[in-house]
Amino acid sequence: MGSVDGSIGVALVDYTSGMALGTVDGGAGLDLTVAAAGNTDVVRAKLRTMEMLGLNENIEDILITLGSQYHLIRPLTGRGGKGLFLYLALDKRRANLAMARHQLAKIESDLEV
């Protein structure tokens, strides 16, 4: 994950429990365990909303834009990844959002859980 330009931190998260299964801290002081737990609620809410709307789709990613950061949430869709998501926080000034999304998709495809 350190290869993603502007990366502040990343976590692999179980959204059934809210636990971070693994983290890589980019040194920006972001508490990745708190971020993992909080973003679990975001994923659950979106999945519930999609179910209520009858949308039979997969979430590619969820983007949260802050003043100085991007937060990307990417639920894993491959076998063994059910119930997990990747969480990536980026420094907005140093990150290329399109490239980060592309790299996150590549990381997901290469990830063995």
GROMACS .gro file of N, CA and C in nm:
model
  339
    1MET      N    1   0.082  -0.120   0.000
    1MET     CA    2   0.000   0.000   0.000
    1MET      C    3   0.085   0.125   0.000
    2GLY      N    4   0.207   0.113   0.046
    2GLY     CA    5   0.294   0.229   0.045
    2GLY      C    6   0.321   0.280  -0.095
    3SER      N    7   0.290   0.198  -0.195
    3SER     CA    8   0.314   0.238  -0.334
    3SER      C    9   0.205   0.332  -0.386
    4VAL      N   10   0.098   0.351  -0.311
    4VAL     CA   11  -0.009   0.442  -0.353
    4VAL      C   12   0.033   0.584  -0.312
    5ASP      N   13   0.054   0.670  -0.410
    5ASP     CA   14   0.097   0.807  -0.382
    5ASP      C   15  -0.002   0.877  -0.290
    6GLY      N   16   0.050   0.942  -0.188
    6GLY     CA   17  -0.033   1.019  -0.096
    6GLY      C   18  -0.096   0.937   0.014
    7SER      N   19  -0.062   0.809   0.023
    7SER     CA   20  -0.123   0.721   0.124
    7SER      C   21  -0.090   0.768   0.266
    8ILE      N   22  -0.194   0.782   0.348
    8ILE     CA   23  -0.179   0.817   0.490
    8ILE      C   24  -0.185   0.692   0.575
    9GLY      N   25  -0.268   0.598   0.533
    9GLY     CA   26  -0.283   0.473   0.605
    9GLY      C   27  -0.382   0.384   0.535
   10VAL      N   28  -0.373   0.255   0.565
   10VAL     CA   29  -0.462   0.157   0.503
   10VAL      C   30  -0.494   0.049   0.604
   11ALA      N   31  -0.613  -0.009   0.590
   11ALA     CA   32  -0.653  -0.118   0.678
   11ALA      C   33  -0.735  -0.219   0.600
   12LEU      N   34  -0.722  -0.344   0.638
   12LEU     CA   35  -0.810  -0.450   0.593
   12LEU      C   36  -0.907  -0.472   0.709
   13VAL      N   37  -1.037  -0.460   0.681
   13VAL     CA   38  -1.136  -0.454   0.788
   13VAL      C   39  -1.244  -0.560   0.768
   14ASP      N   40  -1.285  -0.623   0.879
   14ASP     CA   41  -1.399  -0.715   0.881
   14ASP      C   42  -1.521  -0.633   0.920
   15TYR      N   43  -1.615  -0.614   0.826
   15TYR     CA   44  -1.728  -0.527   0.857
   15TYR      C   45  -1.839  -0.597   0.936
   16THR      N   46  -1.826  -0.724   0.964
   16THR     CA   47  -1.922  -0.788   1.054
   16THR      C   48  -1.887  -0.758   1.199
   17SER      N   49  -1.757  -0.744   1.227
   17SER     CA   50  -1.714  -0.716   1.364
   17SER      C   51  -1.662  -0.574   1.383
   18GLY      N   52  -1.620  -0.508   1.275
   18GLY     CA   53  -1.560  -0.376   1.285
   18GLY      C   54  -1.412  -0.379   1.319
   19MET      N   55  -1.354  -0.497   1.321
   19MET     CA   56  -1.212  -0.512   1.358
   19MET      C   57  -1.120  -0.491   1.237
   20ALA      N   58  -1.011  -0.422   1.262
   20ALA     CA   59  -0.906  -0.409   1.162
   20ALA      C   60  -0.820  -0.535   1.170
   21LEU      N   61  -0.813  -0.608   1.061
   21LEU     CA   62  -0.736  -0.733   1.059
   21LEU      C   63  -0.589  -0.706   1.030
   22GLY      N   64  -0.561  -0.593   0.969
   22GLY     CA   65  -0.424  -0.554   0.941
   22GLY      C   66  -0.422  -0.408   0.903
   23THR      N   67  -0.315  -0.338   0.939
   23THR     CA   68  -0.304  -0.196   0.908
   23THR      C   69  -0.162  -0.163   0.865
   24VAL      N   70  -0.151  -0.057   0.786
   24VAL     CA   71  -0.021   0.002   0.752
   24VAL      C   72  -0.037   0.151   0.777
   25ASP      N   73   0.034   0.200   0.877
   25ASP     CA   74   0.025   0.341   0.916
   25ASP      C   75   0.126   0.420   0.836
   26GLY      N   76   0.078   0.524   0.771
   26GLY     CA   77   0.165   0.611   0.692
   26GLY      C   78   0.233   0.719   0.773
   27GLY      N   79   0.217   0.718   0.905
   27GLY     CA   80   0.285   0.814   0.991
   27GLY      C   81   0.214   0.947   1.006
   28ALA      N   82   0.088   0.956   0.964
   28ALA     CA   83   0.016   1.083   0.972
   28ALA      C   84  -0.065   1.096   1.101
   29GLY      N   85  -0.057   0.996   1.187
   29GLY     CA   86  -0.128   1.003   1.314
   29GLY      C   87  -0.274   0.963   1.306
   30LEU      N   88  -0.315   0.901   1.197
   30LEU     CA   89  -0.453   0.856   1.182
   30LEU      C   90  -0.471   0.726   1.260
   31ASP      N   91  -0.569   0.721   1.350
   31ASP     CA   92  -0.597   0.600   1.428
   31ASP      C   93  -0.677   0.505   1.340
   32LEU      N   94  -0.608   0.409   1.281
   32LEU     CA   95  -0.670   0.319   1.184
   32LEU      C   96  -0.770   0.224   1.247
   33THR      N   97  -0.755   0.190   1.375
   33THR     CA   98  -0.854   0.103   1.439
   33THR      C   99  -0.987   0.176   1.459
   34VAL      N  100  -0.980   0.304   1.493
   34VAL     CA  101  -1.102   0.385   1.506
   34VAL      C  102  -1.165   0.405   1.367
   35ALA      N  103  -1.082   0.433   1.268
   35ALA     CA  104  -1.132   0.451   1.132
   35ALA      C  105  -1.197   0.323   1.080
   36ALA      N  106  -1.137   0.209   1.110
   36ALA     CA  107  -1.193   0.080   1.067
   36ALA      C  108  -1.330   0.059   1.127
   37ALA      N  109  -1.343   0.080   1.255
   37ALA     CA  110  -1.471   0.061   1.323
   37ALA      C  111  -1.577   0.158   1.270
   38GLY      N  112  -1.540   0.284   1.256
   38GLY     CA  113  -1.636   0.384   1.208
   38GLY      C  114  -1.681   0.360   1.066
   39ASN      N  115  -1.589   0.320   0.979
   39ASN     CA  116  -1.625   0.298   0.840
   39ASN      C  117  -1.702   0.168   0.819
   40THR      N  118  -1.698   0.081   0.918
   40THR     CA  119  -1.783  -0.038   0.916
   40THR      C  120  -1.930   0.005   0.911
   41ASP      N  121  -1.964   0.108   0.989
   41ASP     CA  122  -2.101   0.159   0.989
   41ASP      C  123  -2.140   0.215   0.852
   42VAL      N  124  -2.044   0.279   0.784
   42VAL     CA  125  -2.070   0.333   0.650
   42VAL      C  126  -2.103   0.220   0.552
   43VAL      N  127  -2.023   0.114   0.556
   43VAL     CA  128  -2.045   0.001   0.464
   43VAL      C  129  -2.179  -0.066   0.494
   44ARG      N  130  -2.205  -0.091   0.620
   44ARG     CA  131  -2.332  -0.156   0.657
   44ARG      C  132  -2.452  -0.072   0.613
   45ALA      N  133  -2.445   0.060   0.636
   45ALA     CA  134  -2.556   0.148   0.599
   45ALA      C  135  -2.580   0.146   0.448
   46LYS      N  136  -2.473   0.149   0.370
   46LYS     CA  137  -2.487   0.149   0.225
   46LYS      C  138  -2.544   0.017   0.177
   47LEU      N  139  -2.500  -0.094   0.233
   47LEU     CA  140  -2.553  -0.225   0.194
   47LEU      C  141  -2.702  -0.237   0.228
   48ARG      N  142  -2.741  -0.186   0.345
   48ARG     CA  143  -2.883  -0.186   0.385
   48ARG      C  144  -2.966  -0.101   0.289
   49THR      N  145  -2.916   0.016   0.255
   49THR     CA  146  -2.987   0.105   0.165
   49THR      C  147  -3.004   0.041   0.027
   50MET      N  148  -2.899  -0.021  -0.022
   50MET     CA  149  -2.907  -0.088  -0.152
   50MET      C  150  -3.010  -0.201  -0.148
   51GLU      N  151  -3.014  -0.274  -0.038
   51GLU     CA  152  -3.112  -0.381  -0.024
   51GLU      C  153  -3.255  -0.326  -0.024
   52MET      N  154  -3.277  -0.216   0.051
   52MET     CA  155  -3.410  -0.156   0.057
   52MET      C  156  -3.454  -0.103  -0.080
   53LEU      N  157  -3.359  -0.057  -0.160
   53LEU     CA  158  -3.388  -0.006  -0.293
   53LEU      C  159  -3.400  -0.117  -0.398
   54GLY      N  160  -3.368  -0.238  -0.357
   54GLY     CA  161  -3.374  -0.350  -0.450
   54GLY      C  162  -3.263  -0.348  -0.553
   55LEU      N  163  -3.152  -0.284  -0.520
   55LEU     CA  164  -3.038  -0.278  -0.611
   55LEU      C  165  -2.954  -0.405  -0.597
   56ASN      N  166  -2.950  -0.483  -0.701
   56ASN     CA  167  -2.872  -0.606  -0.699
   56ASN      C  168  -2.736  -0.579  -0.765
   57GLU      N  169  -2.656  -0.499  -0.698
   57GLU     CA  170  -2.526  -0.454  -0.751
   57GLU      C  171  -2.419  -0.479  -0.645
   58ASN      N  172  -2.295  -0.476  -0.688
   58ASN     CA  173  -2.182  -0.477  -0.595
   58ASN      C  174  -2.127  -0.336  -0.583
   59ILE      N  175  -2.084  -0.301  -0.464
   59ILE     CA  176  -2.019  -0.171  -0.443
   59ILE      C  177  -1.875  -0.184  -0.492
   60GLU      N  178  -1.836  -0.097  -0.585
   60GLU     CA  179  -1.695  -0.093  -0.626
   60GLU      C  180  -1.614  -0.023  -0.520
   61ASP      N  181  -1.655   0.097  -0.487
   61ASP     CA  182  -1.590   0.170  -0.378
   61ASP      C  183  -1.680   0.280  -0.328
   62ILE      N  184  -1.649   0.329  -0.211
   62ILE     CA  185  -1.718   0.442  -0.149
   62ILE      C  186  -1.612   0.548  -0.126
   63LEU      N  187  -1.640   0.670  -0.170
   63LEU     CA  188  -1.545   0.780  -0.155
   63LEU      C  189  -1.600   0.883  -0.057
   64ILE      N  190  -1.518   0.919   0.038
   64ILE     CA  191  -1.550   1.027   0.131
   64ILE      C  192  -1.443   1.133   0.110
   65THR      N  193  -1.486   1.253   0.076
   65THR     CA  194  -1.392   1.362   0.049
   65THR      C  195  -1.396   1.461   0.165
   66LEU      N  196  -1.281   1.483   0.225
   66LEU     CA  197  -1.266   1.582   0.332
   66LEU      C  198  -1.188   1.701   0.275
   67GLY      N  199  -1.169   1.802   0.355
   67GLY     CA  200  -1.095   1.920   0.310
   67GLY      C  201  -0.954   1.888   0.265
   68SER      N  202  -0.886   1.800   0.337
   68SER     CA  203  -0.746   1.770   0.305
   68SER      C  204  -0.720   1.623   0.276
   69GLN      N  205  -0.824   1.540   0.279
   69GLN     CA  206  -0.805   1.396   0.262
   69GLN      C  207  -0.915   1.335   0.176
   70TYR      N  208  -0.878   1.221   0.114
   70TYR     CA  209  -0.974   1.131   0.052
   70TYR      C  210  -0.974   1.004   0.136
   71HIS      N  211  -1.091   0.947   0.156
   71HIS     CA  212  -1.102   0.817   0.223
   71HIS      C  213  -1.176   0.724   0.127
   72LEU      N  214  -1.110   0.616   0.089
   72LEU     CA  215  -1.166   0.519  -0.004
   72LEU      C  216  -1.197   0.389   0.070
   73ILE      N  217  -1.316   0.337   0.047
   73ILE     CA  218  -1.358   0.210   0.105
   73ILE      C  219  -1.390   0.118  -0.011
   74ARG      N  220  -1.327   0.001  -0.014
   74ARG     CA  221  -1.349  -0.093  -0.124
   74ARG      C  222  -1.382  -0.231  -0.067
   75PRO      N  223  -1.511  -0.269  -0.069
   75PRO     CA  224  -1.548  -0.404  -0.025
   75PRO      C  225  -1.484  -0.510  -0.115
   76LEU      N  226  -1.435  -0.616  -0.056
   76LEU     CA  227  -1.373  -0.723  -0.133
   76LEU      C  228  -1.481  -0.812  -0.192
   77THR      N  229  -1.464  -0.849  -0.318
   77THR     CA  230  -1.565  -0.929  -0.385
   77THR      C  231  -1.516  -1.068  -0.421
   78GLY      N  232  -1.386  -1.091  -0.414
   78GLY     CA  233  -1.332  -1.222  -0.448
   78GLY      C  234  -1.365  -1.326  -0.344
   79ARG      N  235  -1.343  -1.451  -0.381
   79ARG     CA  236  -1.371  -1.558  -0.285
   79ARG      C  237  -1.281  -1.540  -0.163
   80GLY      N  238  -1.335  -1.568  -0.049
   80GLY     CA  239  -1.262  -1.550   0.076
   80GLY      C  240  -1.266  -1.408   0.128
   81GLY      N  241  -1.314  -1.313   0.047
   81GLY     CA  242  -1.316  -1.173   0.088
   81GLY      C  243  -1.450  -1.126   0.140
   82LYS      N  244  -1.549  -1.215   0.140
   82LYS     CA  245  -1.684  -1.177   0.184
   82LYS      C  246  -1.679  -1.123   0.326
   83GLY      N  247  -1.738  -1.005   0.345
   83GLY     CA  248  -1.742  -0.944   0.477
   83GLY      C  249  -1.620  -0.859   0.510
   84LEU      N  250  -1.532  -0.839   0.411
   84LEU     CA  251  -1.411  -0.759   0.432
   84LEU      C  252  -1.410  -0.639   0.339
   85PHE      N  253  -1.341  -0.534   0.383
   85PHE     CA  254  -1.317  -0.421   0.293
   85PHE      C  255  -1.179  -0.363   0.317
   86LEU      N  256  -1.127  -0.300   0.212
   86LEU     CA  257  -1.003  -0.224   0.222
   86LEU      C  258  -1.039  -0.079   0.248
   87TYR      N  259  -0.968  -0.017   0.340
   87TYR     CA  260  -0.988   0.124   0.372
   87TYR      C  261  -0.856   0.194   0.345
   88LEU      N  262  -0.859   0.299   0.264
   88LEU     CA  263  -0.739   0.374   0.228
   88LEU      C  264  -0.763   0.522   0.251
   89ALA      N  265  -0.677   0.583   0.330
   89ALA     CA  266  -0.682   0.728   0.353
   89ALA      C  267  -0.567   0.791   0.276
   90LEU      N  268  -0.599   0.901   0.205
   90LEU     CA  269  -0.502   0.968   0.119
   90LEU      C  270  -0.492   1.116   0.153
   91ASP      N  271  -0.372   1.170   0.140
   91ASP     CA  272  -0.351   1.314   0.148
   91ASP      C  273  -0.393   1.373   0.014
   92LYS      N  274  -0.493   1.458   0.016
   92LYS     CA  275  -0.552   1.513  -0.106
   92LYS      C  276  -0.450   1.587  -0.194
   93ARG      N  277  -0.353   1.655  -0.130
   93ARG     CA  278  -0.255   1.733  -0.206
   93ARG      C  279  -0.158   1.646  -0.283
   94ARG      N  280  -0.132   1.525  -0.232
   94ARG     CA  281  -0.031   1.438  -0.294
   94ARG      C  282  -0.089   1.321  -0.372
   95ALA      N  283  -0.219   1.301  -0.363
   95ALA     CA  284  -0.281   1.183  -0.423
   95ALA      C  285  -0.343   1.214  -0.558
   96ASN      N  286  -0.343   1.115  -0.643
   96ASN     CA  287  -0.418   1.118  -0.768
   96ASN      C  288  -0.533   1.019  -0.746
   97LEU      N  289  -0.654   1.070  -0.732
   97LEU     CA  290  -0.768   0.987  -0.694
   97LEU      C  291  -0.795   0.876  -0.795
   98ALA      N  292  -0.792   0.907  -0.922
   98ALA     CA  293  -0.818   0.804  -1.024
   98ALA      C  294  -0.713   0.694  -1.017
   99MET      N  295  -0.588   0.732  -1.000
   99MET     CA  296  -0.481   0.633  -0.991
   99MET      C  297  -0.492   0.550  -0.862
  100ALA      N  298  -0.530   0.615  -0.754
  100ALA     CA  299  -0.546   0.544  -0.627
  100ALA      C  300  -0.657   0.440  -0.637
  101ARG      N  301  -0.767   0.475  -0.701
  101ARG     CA  302  -0.877   0.379  -0.720
  101ARG      C  303  -0.830   0.262  -0.805
  102HIS      N  304  -0.756   0.291  -0.910
  102HIS     CA  305  -0.702   0.186  -0.997
  102HIS      C  306  -0.608   0.094  -0.918
  103GLN      N  307  -0.518   0.154  -0.839
  103GLN     CA  308  -0.423   0.075  -0.762
  103GLN      C  309  -0.493  -0.008  -0.654
  104LEU      N  310  -0.596   0.047  -0.593
  104LEU     CA  311  -0.672  -0.026  -0.491
  104LEU      C  312  -0.742  -0.147  -0.553
  105ALA      N  313  -0.796  -0.131  -0.672
  105ALA     CA  314  -0.858  -0.244  -0.742
  105ALA      C  315  -0.754  -0.351  -0.774
  106LYS      N  316  -0.636  -0.309  -0.812
  106LYS     CA  317  -0.526  -0.404  -0.841
  106LYS      C  318  -0.484  -0.477  -0.715
  107ILE      N  319  -0.472  -0.404  -0.605
  107ILE     CA  320  -0.435  -0.465  -0.478
  107ILE      C  321  -0.540  -0.569  -0.438
  108GLU      N  322  -0.668  -0.533  -0.455
  108GLU     CA  323  -0.775  -0.629  -0.425
  108GLU      C  324  -0.760  -0.756  -0.507
  109SER      N  325  -0.734  -0.741  -0.637
  109SER     CA  326  -0.724  -0.859  -0.723
  109SER      C  327  -0.603  -0.947  -0.688
  110ASP      N  328  -0.498  -0.886  -0.634
  110ASP     CA  329  -0.378  -0.961  -0.596
  110ASP      C  330  -0.384  -1.016  -0.453
  111LEU      N  331  -0.479  -0.969  -0.374
  111LEU     CA  332  -0.488  -1.005  -0.233
  111LEU      C  333  -0.539  -1.147  -0.215
  112GLU      N  334  -0.469  -1.223  -0.132
  112GLU     CA  335  -0.514  -1.357  -0.097
  112GLU      C  336  -0.553  -1.356   0.048
  113VAL      N  337  -0.680  -1.386   0.074
  113VAL     CA  338  -0.731  -1.383   0.212
  113VAL      C  339  -0.750  -1.524   0.260
   0.00000   0.00000   0.00000
